[in-house]
XYZ file of C-alpha atoms in Angstrom:
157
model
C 49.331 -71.964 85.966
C 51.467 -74.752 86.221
C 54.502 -74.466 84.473
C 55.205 -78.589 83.523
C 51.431 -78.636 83.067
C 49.265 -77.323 79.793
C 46.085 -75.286 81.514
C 42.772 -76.128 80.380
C 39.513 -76.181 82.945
C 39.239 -80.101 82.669
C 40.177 -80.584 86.480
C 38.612 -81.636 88.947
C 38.180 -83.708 92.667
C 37.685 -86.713 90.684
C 41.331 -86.344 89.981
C 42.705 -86.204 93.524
C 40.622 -89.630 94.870
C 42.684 -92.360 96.723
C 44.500 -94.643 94.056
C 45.497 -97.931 95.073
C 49.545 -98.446 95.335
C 51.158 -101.151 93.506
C 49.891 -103.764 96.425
C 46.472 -102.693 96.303
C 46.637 -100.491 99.282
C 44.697 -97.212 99.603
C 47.591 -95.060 100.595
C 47.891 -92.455 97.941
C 46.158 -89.425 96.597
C 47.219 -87.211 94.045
C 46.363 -83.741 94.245
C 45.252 -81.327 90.889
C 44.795 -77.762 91.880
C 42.044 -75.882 89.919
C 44.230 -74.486 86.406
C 46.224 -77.472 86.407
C 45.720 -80.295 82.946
C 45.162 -83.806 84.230
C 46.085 -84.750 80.519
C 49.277 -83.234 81.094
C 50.266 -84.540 83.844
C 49.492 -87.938 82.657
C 51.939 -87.614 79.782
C 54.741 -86.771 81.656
C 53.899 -89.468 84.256
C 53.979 -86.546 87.774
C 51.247 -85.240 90.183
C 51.866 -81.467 91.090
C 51.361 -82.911 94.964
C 50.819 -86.681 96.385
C 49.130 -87.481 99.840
C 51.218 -90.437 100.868
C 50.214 -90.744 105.320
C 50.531 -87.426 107.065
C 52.778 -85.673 104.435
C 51.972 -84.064 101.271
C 54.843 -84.191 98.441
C 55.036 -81.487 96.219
C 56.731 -81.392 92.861
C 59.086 -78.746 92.255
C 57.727 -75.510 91.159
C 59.081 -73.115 89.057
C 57.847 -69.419 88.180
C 56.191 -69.465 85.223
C 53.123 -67.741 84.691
C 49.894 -68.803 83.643
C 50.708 -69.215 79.917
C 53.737 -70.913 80.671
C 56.099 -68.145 80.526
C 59.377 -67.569 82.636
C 58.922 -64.014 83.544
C 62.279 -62.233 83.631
C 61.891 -60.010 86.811
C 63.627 -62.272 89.378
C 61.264 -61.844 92.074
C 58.010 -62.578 89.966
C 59.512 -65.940 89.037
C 59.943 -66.110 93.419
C 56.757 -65.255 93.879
C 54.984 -67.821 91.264
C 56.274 -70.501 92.214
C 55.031 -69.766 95.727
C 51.859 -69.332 94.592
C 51.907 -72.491 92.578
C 53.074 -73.834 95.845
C 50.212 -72.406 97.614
C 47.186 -73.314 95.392
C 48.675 -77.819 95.753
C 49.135 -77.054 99.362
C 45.173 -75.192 99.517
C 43.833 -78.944 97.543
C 45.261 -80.630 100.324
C 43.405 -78.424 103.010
C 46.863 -76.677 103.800
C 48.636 -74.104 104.081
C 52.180 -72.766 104.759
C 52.308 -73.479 107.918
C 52.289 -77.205 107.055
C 55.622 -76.821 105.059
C 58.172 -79.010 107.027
C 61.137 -79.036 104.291
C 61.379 -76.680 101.434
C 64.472 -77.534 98.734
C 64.939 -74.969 96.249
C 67.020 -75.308 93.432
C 68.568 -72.794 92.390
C 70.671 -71.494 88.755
C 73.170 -68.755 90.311
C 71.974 -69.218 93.687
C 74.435 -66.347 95.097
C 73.562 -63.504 92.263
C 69.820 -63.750 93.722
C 69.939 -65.519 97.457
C 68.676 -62.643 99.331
C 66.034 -62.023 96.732
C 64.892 -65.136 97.369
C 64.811 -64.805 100.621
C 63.184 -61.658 100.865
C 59.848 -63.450 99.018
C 60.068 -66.715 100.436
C 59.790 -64.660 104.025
C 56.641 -63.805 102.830
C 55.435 -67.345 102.675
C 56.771 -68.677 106.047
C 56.713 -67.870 109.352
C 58.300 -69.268 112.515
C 58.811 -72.687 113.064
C 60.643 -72.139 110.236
C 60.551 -75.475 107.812
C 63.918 -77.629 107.224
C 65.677 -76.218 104.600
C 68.421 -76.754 101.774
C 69.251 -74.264 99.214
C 71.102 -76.456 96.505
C 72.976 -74.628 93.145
C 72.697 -76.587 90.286
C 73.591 -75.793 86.319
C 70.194 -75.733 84.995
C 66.715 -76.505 85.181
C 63.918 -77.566 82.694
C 62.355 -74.553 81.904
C 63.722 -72.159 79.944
C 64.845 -68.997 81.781
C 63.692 -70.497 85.271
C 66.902 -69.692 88.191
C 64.558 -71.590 90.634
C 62.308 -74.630 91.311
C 61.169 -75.210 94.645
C 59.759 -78.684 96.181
C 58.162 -78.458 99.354
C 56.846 -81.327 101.711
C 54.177 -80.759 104.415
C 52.874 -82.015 106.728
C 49.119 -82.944 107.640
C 47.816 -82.531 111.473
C 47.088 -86.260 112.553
C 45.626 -84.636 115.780
């Protein structure tokens, strides 16, 4: 599911406990949706989402399907990585509605802006999160035209 990450069913909550920062304070958790490979993550040193306070930090997401292809339809890549989005934001006990910034990044980000729009109006509603759209010349993964980070935020009330 997660396109940085290798999938294998080795997850699990033990995975998202509190880790100690680099003082010894308990102010972190990481957060490893269901799909995602702990062993993976590991080697390339990232969390798919972090607990840090009230917020939840996601790393950027891009469409790739469960078996780590790109899909080539524009608004299945959209889609997937709002899914992917979805499932870190679910581990956290979240939901859309806790999105305060969204910053896509995006490879020919006028050819396919109201595309993107269209799906990522299926994600949000109103209050609207903060939000850049940023062009850039690439990304990582082959084929991807977006990757999406998100940060939320968790009710202290």
């Amino acid at each position: 599911m997660w396109d940085d990450l290798a999938v294998d069913a080795d997850s699990s909550l033990a995975h998202s406990e509190i880790s100690p920062d680099r003082r010894g304070n308990m102010t972190r958790r990481a957060l490893f949706p269901s799909g995602g490979s702990r062993a993976a993550a590991d080697q390339i040193k990232l969390s798919p989402g972090i607990i840090s306070g009230n917020y939840v930090f996601l790393t950027g997401m891009t469409g790739s399907g469960p078996d780590g292809t790109m899909p080539e339809n524009l608004d299945e890549q959209f889609r997937q990585a709002f899914e992917k989005i979805g499932a870190v934001l679910r581990e956290a006990g979240l939901d859309f509605d806790s999105v305060v910034e969204m910053t896509p990044y995006h490879v020919g980000l006028r050819d396919h802006f109201d595309r993107f729009c269209a799906v990522r109006s299926c994600y949000v509603s109103d209050p609207f999160p903060a939000w850049t759209a940023v062009e850039v010349a690439g990304l990582r993964r082959e084929g991807a035209v977006v990757e999406i980070r998100v940060v939320a935020a968790i009710d202290a009330s």
